[in-house]
PDB file of C-alpha atoms in Angstrom:
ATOM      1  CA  UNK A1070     -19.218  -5.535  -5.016  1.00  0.00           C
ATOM      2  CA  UNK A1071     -20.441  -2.157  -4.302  1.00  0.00           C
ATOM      3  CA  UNK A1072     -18.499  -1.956  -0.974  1.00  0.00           C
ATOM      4  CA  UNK A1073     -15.038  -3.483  -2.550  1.00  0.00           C
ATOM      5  CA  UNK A1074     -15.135  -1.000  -4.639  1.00  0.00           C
ATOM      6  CA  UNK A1075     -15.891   1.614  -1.904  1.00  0.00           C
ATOM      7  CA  UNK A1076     -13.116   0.494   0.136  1.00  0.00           C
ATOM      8  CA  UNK A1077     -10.719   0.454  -2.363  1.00  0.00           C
ATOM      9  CA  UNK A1078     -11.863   3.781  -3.093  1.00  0.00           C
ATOM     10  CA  UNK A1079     -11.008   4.821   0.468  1.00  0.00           C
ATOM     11  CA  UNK A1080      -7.786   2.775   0.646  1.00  0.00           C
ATOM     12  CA  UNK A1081      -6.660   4.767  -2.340  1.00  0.00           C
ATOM     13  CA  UNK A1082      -7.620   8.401  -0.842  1.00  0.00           C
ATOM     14  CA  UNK A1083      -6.067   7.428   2.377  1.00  0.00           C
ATOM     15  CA  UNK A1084      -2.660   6.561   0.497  1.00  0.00           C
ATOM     16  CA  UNK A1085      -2.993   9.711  -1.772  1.00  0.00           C
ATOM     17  CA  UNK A1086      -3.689  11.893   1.711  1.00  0.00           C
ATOM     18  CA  UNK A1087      -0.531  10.274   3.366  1.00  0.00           C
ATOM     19  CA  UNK A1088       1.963  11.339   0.170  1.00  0.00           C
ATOM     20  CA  UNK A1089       0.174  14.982   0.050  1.00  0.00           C
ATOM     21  CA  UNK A1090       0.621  15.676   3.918  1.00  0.00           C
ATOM     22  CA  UNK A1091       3.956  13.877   4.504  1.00  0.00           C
ATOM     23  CA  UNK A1092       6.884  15.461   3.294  1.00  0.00           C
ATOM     24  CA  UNK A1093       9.269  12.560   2.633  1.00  0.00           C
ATOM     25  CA  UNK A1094       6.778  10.143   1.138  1.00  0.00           C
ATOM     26  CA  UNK A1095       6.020  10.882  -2.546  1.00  0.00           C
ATOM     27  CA  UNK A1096       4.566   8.918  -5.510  1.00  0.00           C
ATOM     28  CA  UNK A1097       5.194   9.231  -9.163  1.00  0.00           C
ATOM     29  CA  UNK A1098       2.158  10.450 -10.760  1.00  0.00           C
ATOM     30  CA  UNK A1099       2.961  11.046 -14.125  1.00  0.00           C
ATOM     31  CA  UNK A1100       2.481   7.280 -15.448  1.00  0.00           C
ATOM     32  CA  UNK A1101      -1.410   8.126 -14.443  1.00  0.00           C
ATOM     33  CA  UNK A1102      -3.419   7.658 -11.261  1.00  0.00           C
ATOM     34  CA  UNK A1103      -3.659   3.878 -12.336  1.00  0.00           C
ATOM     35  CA  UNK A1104      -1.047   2.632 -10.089  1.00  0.00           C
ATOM     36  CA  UNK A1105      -2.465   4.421  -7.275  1.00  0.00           C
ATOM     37  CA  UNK A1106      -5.990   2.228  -7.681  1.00  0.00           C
ATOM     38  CA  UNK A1107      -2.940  -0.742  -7.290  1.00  0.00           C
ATOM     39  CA  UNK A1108      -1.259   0.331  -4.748  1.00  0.00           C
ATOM     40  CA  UNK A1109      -5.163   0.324  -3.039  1.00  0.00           C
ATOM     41  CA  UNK A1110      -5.314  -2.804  -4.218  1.00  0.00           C
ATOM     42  CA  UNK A1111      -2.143  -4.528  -2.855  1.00  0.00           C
ATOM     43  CA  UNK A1112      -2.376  -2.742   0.381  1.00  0.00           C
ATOM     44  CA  UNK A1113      -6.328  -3.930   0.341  1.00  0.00           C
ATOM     45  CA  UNK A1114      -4.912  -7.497   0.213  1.00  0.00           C
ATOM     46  CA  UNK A1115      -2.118  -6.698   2.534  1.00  0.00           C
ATOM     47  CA  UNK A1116      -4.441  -6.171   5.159  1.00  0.00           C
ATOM     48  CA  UNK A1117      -5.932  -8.864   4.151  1.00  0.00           C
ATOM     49  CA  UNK A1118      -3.567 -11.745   4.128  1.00  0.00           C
ATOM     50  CA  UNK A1119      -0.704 -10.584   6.123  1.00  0.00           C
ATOM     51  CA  UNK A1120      -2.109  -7.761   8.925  1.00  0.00           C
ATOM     52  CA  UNK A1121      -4.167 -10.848  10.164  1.00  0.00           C
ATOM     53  CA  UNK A1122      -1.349 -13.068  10.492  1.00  0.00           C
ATOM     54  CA  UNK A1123       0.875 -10.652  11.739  1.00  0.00           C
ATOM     55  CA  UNK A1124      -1.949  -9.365  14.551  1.00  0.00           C
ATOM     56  CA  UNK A1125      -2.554 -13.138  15.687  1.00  0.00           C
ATOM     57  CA  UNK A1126       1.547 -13.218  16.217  1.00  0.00           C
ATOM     58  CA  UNK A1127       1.816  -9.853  18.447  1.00  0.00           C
ATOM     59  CA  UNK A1128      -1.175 -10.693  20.684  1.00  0.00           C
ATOM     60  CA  UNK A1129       0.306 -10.689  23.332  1.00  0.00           C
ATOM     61  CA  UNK A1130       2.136  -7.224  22.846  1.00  0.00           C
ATOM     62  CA  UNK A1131      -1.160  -6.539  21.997  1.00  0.00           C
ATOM     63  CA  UNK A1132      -2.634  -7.120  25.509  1.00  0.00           C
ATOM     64  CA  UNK A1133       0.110  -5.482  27.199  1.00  0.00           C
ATOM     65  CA  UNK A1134       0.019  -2.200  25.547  1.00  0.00           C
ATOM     66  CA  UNK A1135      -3.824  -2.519  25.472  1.00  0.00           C
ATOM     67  CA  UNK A1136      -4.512  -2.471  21.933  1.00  0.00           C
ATOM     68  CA  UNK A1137      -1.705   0.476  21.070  1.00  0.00           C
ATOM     69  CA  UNK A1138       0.764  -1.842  19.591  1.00  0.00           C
ATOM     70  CA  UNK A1139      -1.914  -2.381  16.677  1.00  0.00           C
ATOM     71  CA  UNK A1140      -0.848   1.337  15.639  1.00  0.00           C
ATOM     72  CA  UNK A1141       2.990  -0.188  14.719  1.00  0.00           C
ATOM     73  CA  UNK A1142       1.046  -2.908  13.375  1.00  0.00           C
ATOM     74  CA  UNK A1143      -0.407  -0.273  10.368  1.00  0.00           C
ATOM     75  CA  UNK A1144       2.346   0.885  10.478  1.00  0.00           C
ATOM     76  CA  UNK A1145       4.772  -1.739   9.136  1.00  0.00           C
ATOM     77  CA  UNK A1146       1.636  -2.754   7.044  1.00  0.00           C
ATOM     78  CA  UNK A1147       2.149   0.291   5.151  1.00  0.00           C
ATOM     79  CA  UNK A1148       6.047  -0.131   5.105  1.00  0.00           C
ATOM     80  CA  UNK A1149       5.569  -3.138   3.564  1.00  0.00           C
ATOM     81  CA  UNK A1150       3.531  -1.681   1.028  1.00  0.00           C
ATOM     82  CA  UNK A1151       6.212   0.891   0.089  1.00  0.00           C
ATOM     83  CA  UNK A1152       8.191  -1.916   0.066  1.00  0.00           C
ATOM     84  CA  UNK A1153       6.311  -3.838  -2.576  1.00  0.00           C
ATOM     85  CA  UNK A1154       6.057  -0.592  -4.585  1.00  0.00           C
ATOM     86  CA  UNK A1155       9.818  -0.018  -4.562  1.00  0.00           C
ATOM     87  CA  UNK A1156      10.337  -3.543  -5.968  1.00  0.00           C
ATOM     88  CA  UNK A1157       7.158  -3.341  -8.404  1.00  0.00           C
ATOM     89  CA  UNK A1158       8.455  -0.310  -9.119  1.00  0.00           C
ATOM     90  CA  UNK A1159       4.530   1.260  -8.329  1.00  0.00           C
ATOM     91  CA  UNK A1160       5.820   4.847  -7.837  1.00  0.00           C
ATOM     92  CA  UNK A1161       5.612   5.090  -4.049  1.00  0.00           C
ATOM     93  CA  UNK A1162       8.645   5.767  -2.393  1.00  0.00           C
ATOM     94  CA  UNK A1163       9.647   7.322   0.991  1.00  0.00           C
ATOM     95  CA  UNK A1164      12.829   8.728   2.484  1.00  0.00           C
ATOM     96  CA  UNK A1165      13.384   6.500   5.251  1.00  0.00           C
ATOM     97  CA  UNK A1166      11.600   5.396   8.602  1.00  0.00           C
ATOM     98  CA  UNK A1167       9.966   8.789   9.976  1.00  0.00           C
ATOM     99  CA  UNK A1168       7.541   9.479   6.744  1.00  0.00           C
ATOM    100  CA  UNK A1169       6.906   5.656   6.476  1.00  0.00           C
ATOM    101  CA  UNK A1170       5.570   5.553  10.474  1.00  0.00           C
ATOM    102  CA  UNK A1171       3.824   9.262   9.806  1.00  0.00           C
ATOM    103  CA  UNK A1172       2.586   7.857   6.310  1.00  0.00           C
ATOM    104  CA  UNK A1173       1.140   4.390   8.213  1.00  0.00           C
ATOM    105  CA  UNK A1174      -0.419   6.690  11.114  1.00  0.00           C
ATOM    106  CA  UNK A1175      -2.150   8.779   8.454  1.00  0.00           C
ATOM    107  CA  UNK A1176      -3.339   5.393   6.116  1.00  0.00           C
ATOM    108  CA  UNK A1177      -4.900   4.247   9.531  1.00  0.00           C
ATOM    109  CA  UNK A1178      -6.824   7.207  10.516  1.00  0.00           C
ATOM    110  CA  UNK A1179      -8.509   7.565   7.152  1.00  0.00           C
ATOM    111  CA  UNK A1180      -9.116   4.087   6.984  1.00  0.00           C
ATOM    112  CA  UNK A1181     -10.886   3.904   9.749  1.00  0.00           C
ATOM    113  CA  UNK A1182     -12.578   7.446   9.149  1.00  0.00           C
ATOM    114  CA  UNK A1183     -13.819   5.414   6.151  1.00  0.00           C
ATOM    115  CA  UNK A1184     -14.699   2.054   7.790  1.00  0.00           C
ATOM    116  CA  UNK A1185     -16.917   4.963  10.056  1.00  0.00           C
ATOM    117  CA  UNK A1186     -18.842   5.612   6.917  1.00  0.00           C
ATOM    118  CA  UNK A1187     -18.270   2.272   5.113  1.00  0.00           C
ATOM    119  CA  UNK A1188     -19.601  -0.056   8.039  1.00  0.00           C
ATOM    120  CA  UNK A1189     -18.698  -4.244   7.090  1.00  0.00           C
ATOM    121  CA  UNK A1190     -22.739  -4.898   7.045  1.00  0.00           C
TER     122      UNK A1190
END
């Protein structure tokens, strides 16, 4: 339960990071921080349900690019995310395709800076 929480936790810094740095992302604060811990959450289970299905799909681009086509893979990951945000109406928003593939780039690194420190086991 302990490391749910933890990657939430991470999910949600690595979101906030991505809207701070990116100009052309930007999420609506003033409701409270509370839909940022659901925006963790829905992009938690987007990665979840979706990135796996998605990833088993795009093997094969996969192989050829040697693993580099996983990077659009986080990348529409998180445009689906600002996606479900625009329709839940979750306060993340972006200006178009450039912050969203910045924004996904960013979400990935610290995700995986945090997997570093978070490890599965």
């Amino acid at each position: 339960m302990v490391k749910l929480a933890l990657k939430l936790g991470v999910n949600a810094l690595a979101i906030w990071v991505a809207v701070t740095f990116v100009e052309g992302l930007s999420f609506d604060s003033s409701e409270g921080w509370g839909k940022l811990a659901i925006l963790a959450v829905v992009l938690g289970l987007v990665n979840a349900v979706v990135k796996p299905i998605v990833r088993f799909f795009s093997l094969p681009a996969v192989l050829l690019t040697l693993g580099l086509f996983l990077i659009v893979i986080n990348i529409a990951m998180f445009g689906l995310l600002v996606l479900v945000s625009d329709s839940f109406e979750l306060g993340l928003s972006a200006d178009g395709f450039g912050p969203i593939a910045i924004g996904g780039f960013i979400v990935s690194l610290v995700a995986w800076v945090g997997e570093l420190i978070v490890p599965e086991d």
